[in-house]
Short mmCIF file of C-alpha atoms in Angstrom, two decimals:
data_model
loop_
_atom_site.label_atom_id
_atom_site.label_comp_id
_atom_site.label_asym_id
_atom_site.label_seq_id
_atom_site.Cartn_x
_atom_site.Cartn_y
_atom_site.Cartn_z
CA MET A 1304 -0.06 0.09 -0.05
CA PHE A 1305 2.71 2.34 1.03
CA ARG A 1306 4.79 1.50 -2.00
CA ALA A 1307 1.99 2.28 -4.39
CA VAL A 1308 1.33 5.58 -3.01
CA PHE A 1309 4.84 6.77 -2.72
CA ARG A 1310 6.39 5.17 -5.66
CA LEU A 1311 9.39 7.27 -6.52
CA SER A 1312 9.43 6.67 -10.17
CA ALA A 1313 6.72 6.26 -12.71
CA THR A 1314 6.49 2.70 -13.82
CA GLY A 1315 3.56 3.03 -16.11
CA ALA A 1316 0.25 1.24 -15.76
CA ARG A 1317 1.06 -1.79 -13.71
CA SER A 1318 -1.62 -4.36 -13.50
CA LEU A 1319 -1.62 -7.10 -10.96
CA ALA A 1320 -3.01 -9.59 -13.27
CA ARG A 1321 -1.41 -13.12 -13.31
CA SER A 1322 0.21 -14.07 -16.57
CA ARG A 1323 -2.39 -16.99 -16.99
CA ALA A 1324 -5.16 -14.59 -17.02
CA CYS A 1325 -3.64 -12.56 -19.77
CA TYR A 1326 -3.98 -15.11 -22.27
CA SER A 1327 -7.66 -15.35 -21.84
CA ALA A 1328 -8.30 -11.63 -21.76
CA PRO A 1329 -5.94 -10.12 -24.27
CA LEU A 1330 -7.71 -6.77 -24.47
CA ALA A 1331 -8.05 -5.46 -20.96
CA SER A 1332 -4.80 -6.27 -19.08
CA ARG A 1333 -1.12 -5.59 -19.59
CA CYS A 1334 1.05 -8.52 -18.82
CA TYR A 1335 4.47 -9.28 -17.60
CA SER A 1336 6.42 -11.84 -19.59
CA HIS A 1337 6.41 -14.73 -17.19
CA GLY A 1338 5.73 -15.56 -13.58
CA ARG A 1339 3.50 -14.00 -11.00
CA VAL A 1340 3.81 -10.49 -9.51
CA GLU A 1341 4.54 -10.33 -5.81
CA THR A 1342 1.93 -8.20 -3.91
CA ASP A 1343 2.97 -5.35 -1.60
CA GLU A 1344 1.89 -7.39 1.39
CA GLU A 1345 4.02 -10.41 0.31
CA PHE A 1346 7.04 -8.16 -0.19
CA ASP A 1347 6.62 -6.67 3.27
CA SER A 1348 6.08 -9.92 5.10
CA ARG A 1349 9.14 -11.37 3.26
CA TRP A 1350 11.38 -8.62 4.64
CA VAL A 1351 9.86 -8.70 8.09
CA THR A 1352 10.59 -12.45 8.24
CA TYR A 1353 14.13 -11.75 6.96
CA PHE A 1354 14.91 -9.33 9.78
CA SER A 1355 13.05 -11.39 12.38
CA LYS A 1356 15.49 -14.18 12.21
CA PRO A 1357 16.41 -14.68 15.94
CA ASP A 1358 20.04 -15.42 15.26
CA ILE A 1359 20.59 -12.96 12.40
CA ASP A 1360 24.20 -11.99 12.03
CA ALA A 1361 25.78 -8.60 11.41
CA TRP A 1362 26.53 -9.34 7.76
CA GLU A 1363 22.87 -10.47 7.07
CA LEU A 1364 21.65 -7.18 8.73
CA ARG A 1365 23.97 -4.96 6.61
CA LYS A 1366 23.16 -6.90 3.48
CA GLY A 1367 19.50 -6.82 4.11
CA MET A 1368 19.49 -3.13 4.81
CA ASN A 1369 21.73 -2.19 1.86
CA THR A 1370 19.59 -4.27 -0.42
CA LEU A 1371 16.36 -2.82 0.92
CA ILE A 1372 17.73 0.75 0.55
CA GLY A 1373 18.68 -0.12 -3.05
CA TYR A 1374 15.02 -0.65 -3.94
CA ASP A 1375 12.93 2.10 -5.36
CA LEU A 1376 10.69 2.50 -2.35
CA VAL A 1377 10.55 3.62 1.32
CA PRO A 1378 10.28 0.49 3.51
CA GLU A 1379 7.12 0.04 5.53
CA ALA A 1380 7.10 0.73 9.29
CA LYS A 1381 6.84 -2.92 10.15
CA ILE A 1382 10.02 -3.86 8.03
CA LEU A 1383 11.90 -1.07 9.79
CA ASP A 1384 10.60 -2.29 13.17
CA SER A 1385 11.94 -5.73 12.42
CA ALA A 1386 15.22 -4.29 11.37
CA LEU A 1387 15.56 -2.18 14.57
CA ARG A 1388 14.88 -5.12 16.66
CA ALA A 1389 17.57 -7.07 14.75
CA CYS A 1390 19.91 -4.21 15.62
CA ARG A 1391 18.96 -4.68 19.30
CA ARG A 1392 19.69 -8.39 19.16
CA LEU A 1393 23.16 -7.53 17.68
CA ASN A 1394 23.81 -4.78 20.25
CA ASP A 1395 24.33 -2.35 17.46
CA MET A 1396 22.86 1.10 18.36
CA ALA A 1397 24.70 3.02 15.73
CA SER A 1398 23.29 0.94 12.91
CA ALA A 1399 19.75 1.63 14.21
CA VAL A 1400 20.27 5.29 14.05
CA ARG A 1401 21.88 4.97 10.61
CA ILE A 1402 18.73 3.00 9.47
CA LEU A 1403 16.57 5.91 10.45
CA GLU A 1404 18.98 8.35 8.62
CA ALA A 1405 18.87 6.23 5.51
CA VAL A 1406 15.00 5.96 5.52
CA LYS A 1407 14.65 9.70 5.73
CA ASP A 1408 17.16 10.14 2.95
CA LYS A 1409 15.13 7.54 0.91
CA ALA A 1410 12.04 9.52 1.14
CA GLY A 1411 13.68 12.34 -0.81
CA PRO A 1412 11.45 15.21 -1.59
CA HIS A 1413 8.39 13.60 0.11
CA LYS A 1414 8.86 15.29 3.50
CA ASP A 1415 5.83 13.68 5.09
CA ILE A 1416 6.98 10.11 4.94
CA TYR A 1417 9.66 10.24 7.52
CA PRO A 1418 7.54 11.91 10.29
CA TYR A 1419 4.86 9.29 9.59
CA LEU A 1420 7.39 6.50 9.96
CA LEU A 1421 8.68 8.04 13.20
CA GLN A 1422 5.16 8.22 14.44
CA GLU A 1423 4.53 4.54 13.66
CA LEU A 1424 7.82 3.47 15.09
CA GLN A 1425 7.55 5.60 18.32
CA PRO A 1426 6.51 2.63 20.51
CA THR A 1427 9.54 0.55 19.32
CA LEU A 1428 11.87 3.44 19.65
CA SER A 1429 10.86 4.02 23.16
CA GLU A 1430 10.96 0.39 24.03
CA LEU A 1431 14.40 -0.15 22.65
CA GLY A 1432 15.70 3.21 23.72
CA ILE A 1433 16.76 4.17 20.24
CA SER A 1434 17.24 7.99 19.70
CA THR A 1435 16.30 9.51 16.43
CA PRO A 1436 19.07 11.38 14.50
CA GLU A 1437 17.20 14.55 15.26
CA GLU A 1438 17.30 13.97 18.91
CA LEU A 1439 21.00 13.32 18.76
CA GLY A 1440 21.48 16.42 16.60
CA ILE A 1441 23.33 14.54 13.80
CA ASP A 1442 20.76 15.45 11.21
CA LYS A 1443 22.29 18.92 11.04
CA LEU A 1444 25.80 19.68 10.07
CA MET B 811 46.48 -11.06 -1.92
CA LEU B 812 45.51 -7.84 -3.64
CA ARG B 813 47.59 -4.87 -2.99
CA LEU B 814 46.84 -1.46 -4.36
CA THR B 815 48.43 1.90 -3.99
CA ALA B 816 46.15 4.65 -2.67
CA GLY B 817 46.57 6.50 -5.93
CA ARG B 818 44.76 3.86 -7.94
CA VAL B 819 42.00 3.63 -5.45
CA GLY B 820 40.58 6.91 -6.80
CA SER B 821 39.41 5.26 -10.05
CA LEU B 822 37.32 2.83 -8.03
CA VAL B 823 35.37 5.40 -6.20
CA VAL B 824 31.63 4.88 -6.54
CA SER B 825 29.50 7.88 -7.42
CA ARG B 826 28.15 9.90 -4.57
CA ALA B 827 30.47 8.14 -2.19
CA THR B 828 33.46 9.37 -0.30
CA VAL B 829 36.07 7.02 0.97
CA ALA B 830 37.60 7.73 4.31
CA TRP B 831 41.21 7.27 3.34
CA THR B 832 44.16 9.30 4.72
CA THR B 833 45.94 11.63 2.12
CA SER B 834 48.99 10.01 0.59
CA SER B 835 51.08 10.45 -2.48
CA ALA B 836 49.90 8.82 -5.67
CA ARG B 837 53.30 7.21 -6.58
CA MET B 838 54.22 3.72 -7.93
CA ALA B 839 55.36 1.13 -5.49
CA SER B 840 58.56 0.72 -7.50
CA HIS B 841 59.86 4.00 -5.99
CA THR B 842 61.23 2.33 -2.95
CA HIS B 843 62.64 5.49 -1.35
CA GLU B 844 59.01 6.79 -0.92
CA VAL B 845 56.61 5.28 1.48
CA THR B 846 53.19 4.86 -0.01
CA GLU B 847 49.88 4.08 1.76
CA MET B 848 49.10 0.57 0.80
CA VAL B 849 45.49 -0.36 0.96
CA ASP B 850 44.67 -4.08 1.14
CA MET B 851 41.79 -4.51 -1.28
CA SER B 852 41.20 -8.05 -0.18
CA GLN B 853 39.83 -6.79 3.21
CA PRO B 854 36.43 -5.39 3.71
CA MET B 855 36.59 -1.54 3.34
CA TYR B 856 34.85 1.31 4.97
CA LEU B 857 32.72 3.53 2.68
CA ASP B 858 30.30 6.38 3.37
CA SER B 859 27.44 6.16 0.83
CA GLN B 860 23.90 7.05 0.64
CA GLU B 861 23.29 3.89 -1.32
CA THR B 862 24.87 1.51 1.22
CA PRO B 863 24.14 3.04 4.62
CA LEU B 864 25.81 0.10 6.52
CA PRO B 865 29.34 -0.30 5.29
CA ASP B 866 31.30 -3.62 5.38
CA LYS B 867 33.14 -2.67 8.47
CA PRO B 868 32.93 -0.09 11.26
CA TYR B 869 34.90 3.04 10.88
CA LYS B 870 37.03 2.55 13.92
CA ASP B 871 38.09 -0.94 14.55
CA VAL B 872 41.00 -0.10 16.79
CA LEU B 873 39.17 0.69 20.12
CA THR B 874 40.58 2.50 23.13
CA ALA B 875 39.76 1.17 26.55
CA ALA B 876 37.04 3.88 26.88
CA ASP B 877 35.61 2.77 23.59
CA LYS B 878 35.57 -0.87 24.64
CA SER B 879 33.77 -0.13 27.91
CA LEU B 880 31.28 1.90 25.85
CA LYS B 881 30.77 -1.06 23.69
CA GLN B 882 30.09 -3.20 26.71
CA LYS B 883 27.53 -0.70 27.92
CA GLU B 884 25.85 -0.97 24.51
CA LYS B 885 24.99 -4.51 25.22
CA GLY B 886 22.64 -3.39 27.94
CA PRO B 887 19.51 -1.26 27.70
CA TRP B 888 20.00 1.55 25.31
CA SER B 889 17.87 3.88 27.33
CA GLN B 890 20.68 3.98 29.89
CA LEU B 891 23.08 5.51 27.27
CA SER B 892 23.37 9.21 27.47
CA LYS B 893 23.13 11.35 24.33
CA GLU B 894 26.80 11.89 24.13
CA GLU B 895 27.41 8.18 24.44
CA LYS B 896 25.08 7.44 21.67
CA ILE B 897 26.84 9.97 19.48
CA ALA B 898 30.19 8.44 20.45
CA LEU B 899 28.86 4.95 19.48
CA TYR B 900 27.66 6.28 16.14
CA ARG B 901 31.02 7.88 15.42
CA LEU B 902 32.89 4.70 16.32
CA SER B 903 30.87 2.83 13.62
CA PHE B 904 30.53 5.65 11.05
CA CYS B 905 32.73 8.41 9.78
CA GLN B 906 30.28 10.84 8.31
CA THR B 907 26.55 11.39 9.05
CA PHE B 908 24.13 11.52 6.10
CA ALA B 909 23.98 15.27 6.47
CA GLU B 910 27.81 15.57 6.27
CA MET B 911 27.73 13.03 3.28
CA LYS B 912 25.19 15.17 1.41
CA GLN B 913 26.97 18.44 1.96
CA PRO B 914 27.40 20.33 -1.32
CA SER B 915 30.90 21.24 -2.18
CA ALA B 916 32.18 24.31 -3.93
CA GLU B 917 33.98 22.22 -6.56
CA TRP B 918 31.72 23.46 -9.35
CA LYS B 919 33.13 26.86 -8.94
CA THR B 920 36.76 25.46 -9.35
CA VAL B 921 35.72 23.46 -12.43
CA THR B 922 33.81 26.25 -14.25
CA GLY B 923 36.52 28.75 -13.36
CA GLY B 924 39.15 26.51 -14.72
CA ILE B 925 37.18 25.92 -17.89
CA PHE B 926 36.99 29.76 -18.43
CA ILE B 927 40.64 30.21 -17.75
CA VAL B 928 41.64 27.49 -20.23
CA LEU B 929 39.25 29.06 -22.79
CA GLY B 930 40.77 32.42 -22.12
CA ILE B 931 44.33 31.08 -22.65
CA THR B 932 43.22 29.45 -25.80
CA GLY B 933 41.74 32.72 -27.10
CA LEU B 934 45.12 34.48 -26.42
CA VAL B 935 46.99 31.73 -28.23
CA VAL B 936 44.58 32.08 -31.24
CA LEU B 937 45.06 35.83 -31.33
CA TRP B 938 48.87 35.66 -31.14
CA GLN B 939 49.02 32.95 -33.79
CA SER B 940 46.80 35.11 -36.24
CA ALA B 941 49.28 38.00 -35.72
CA TYR B 942 52.59 36.06 -35.76
CA VAL B 943 52.05 32.64 -37.27
CA TYR B 944 49.80 32.87 -40.22
CA PRO B 945 51.44 33.94 -43.50
CA PRO B 946 49.92 36.93 -45.50
CA PRO B 947 46.51 36.21 -47.00
CA PRO B 948 46.39 35.29 -50.73
CA ARG B 949 46.12 38.16 -53.21
CA THR B 950 42.77 36.81 -54.30
CA PHE B 951 41.34 38.04 -50.92
CA GLY B 952 42.00 41.66 -51.61
CA GLU B 953 39.37 44.22 -52.30
CA GLU B 954 40.47 45.12 -55.85
CA TRP B 955 40.86 41.50 -56.94
CA GLN B 956 37.34 40.64 -55.42
CA ALA B 957 35.78 43.55 -57.42
CA LYS B 958 37.36 42.40 -60.67
CA GLN B 959 36.31 38.89 -59.91
CA VAL B 960 32.71 39.91 -59.43
CA GLN B 961 32.81 41.86 -62.65
CA ARG B 962 34.22 38.93 -64.51
CA MET B 963 31.40 36.65 -63.18
CA LEU B 964 28.84 39.18 -64.31
CA ASP B 965 30.46 39.47 -67.76
CA MET B 966 30.31 35.58 -67.97
CA ARG B 967 26.61 35.60 -66.90
CA VAL B 968 27.18 33.25 -64.07
CA ASN B 969 23.81 31.63 -63.07
CA PRO B 970 21.74 34.27 -64.97
CA ILE B 971 18.34 32.77 -64.25
CA GLU B 972 18.21 32.05 -60.55
CA GLY B 973 21.55 32.74 -59.05
CA PHE B 974 24.38 35.25 -59.13
CA SER B 975 23.84 37.26 -62.31
CA ALA B 976 20.04 37.21 -61.85
CA ASN B 977 20.53 39.63 -59.06
CA TRP B 978 22.32 42.18 -61.33
CA ASP B 979 20.34 44.67 -63.31
CA TYR B 980 22.32 44.80 -66.61
CA GLU B 981 20.39 47.85 -67.89
CA LYS B 982 20.95 50.04 -64.94
CA GLY B 983 24.38 48.55 -64.00
CA GLN B 984 23.59 47.92 -60.42
CA TRP B 985 22.34 45.18 -58.11
CA LYS B 986 18.65 44.59 -58.13
#
């Protein structure tokens, strides 16, 4: 849902039709070449599961975050929540702050995304004791 | 084992990224009397990048005793860390904050200034060479010769229908 609203680049008219349906209805839908399209919910839950791994290691956290930031989207609050908890399991507070910085940067000109995410993550941030970059003053030069 | 002088690392810098390396001379390793900064490219490197927010290794890996005790404290509840301690932990792991990474530089002024200076020098060189290098122009360029040439073309009736001589009024002896 989030991704569809705040998609950062125009990808044209994307339909979620499966490829099988395309053959029977050639007029209405636009198809991908093969395979099914992952829904937003599936994408989100896949990433939440990735970060929720109890014995996640530091490399996996870094790899996951760098990959996620490479996508053309701002991750949902629940994915970030999972990632922040992974940071807690790894005793890595600096990475938690870095993740918040990266997400704010990812939103780019859409200035309302980051405050919304902070609002959604506030319970987690208080619970884990993570300070936002703004609270630490590192968002300014 | 891959070894690379710091001078060659410059060509591997990813766009929008700054590498936290120390300044060193860009000399070949064969100059044995100079000590170059050798970067071991087979080891994970630190890199500040908006695209990869979590680099392969923490910025500071040699920790003082104070840093180590802070790292121990990090294992406990983070709400017990003070603001300064949190900032210190951040700076242990990372060199620049995102704000510092994204700082605009004044490099564009140097670049455009350099371009104009080079164009200016080129202009001076062109002026000098037109005064001192070029031989005298051919005699066919002179005013008198050109006038006689035009007269000859009109006498020959060059392109009398649509072109050159069509623009000349032969009765009045002037251009139309």
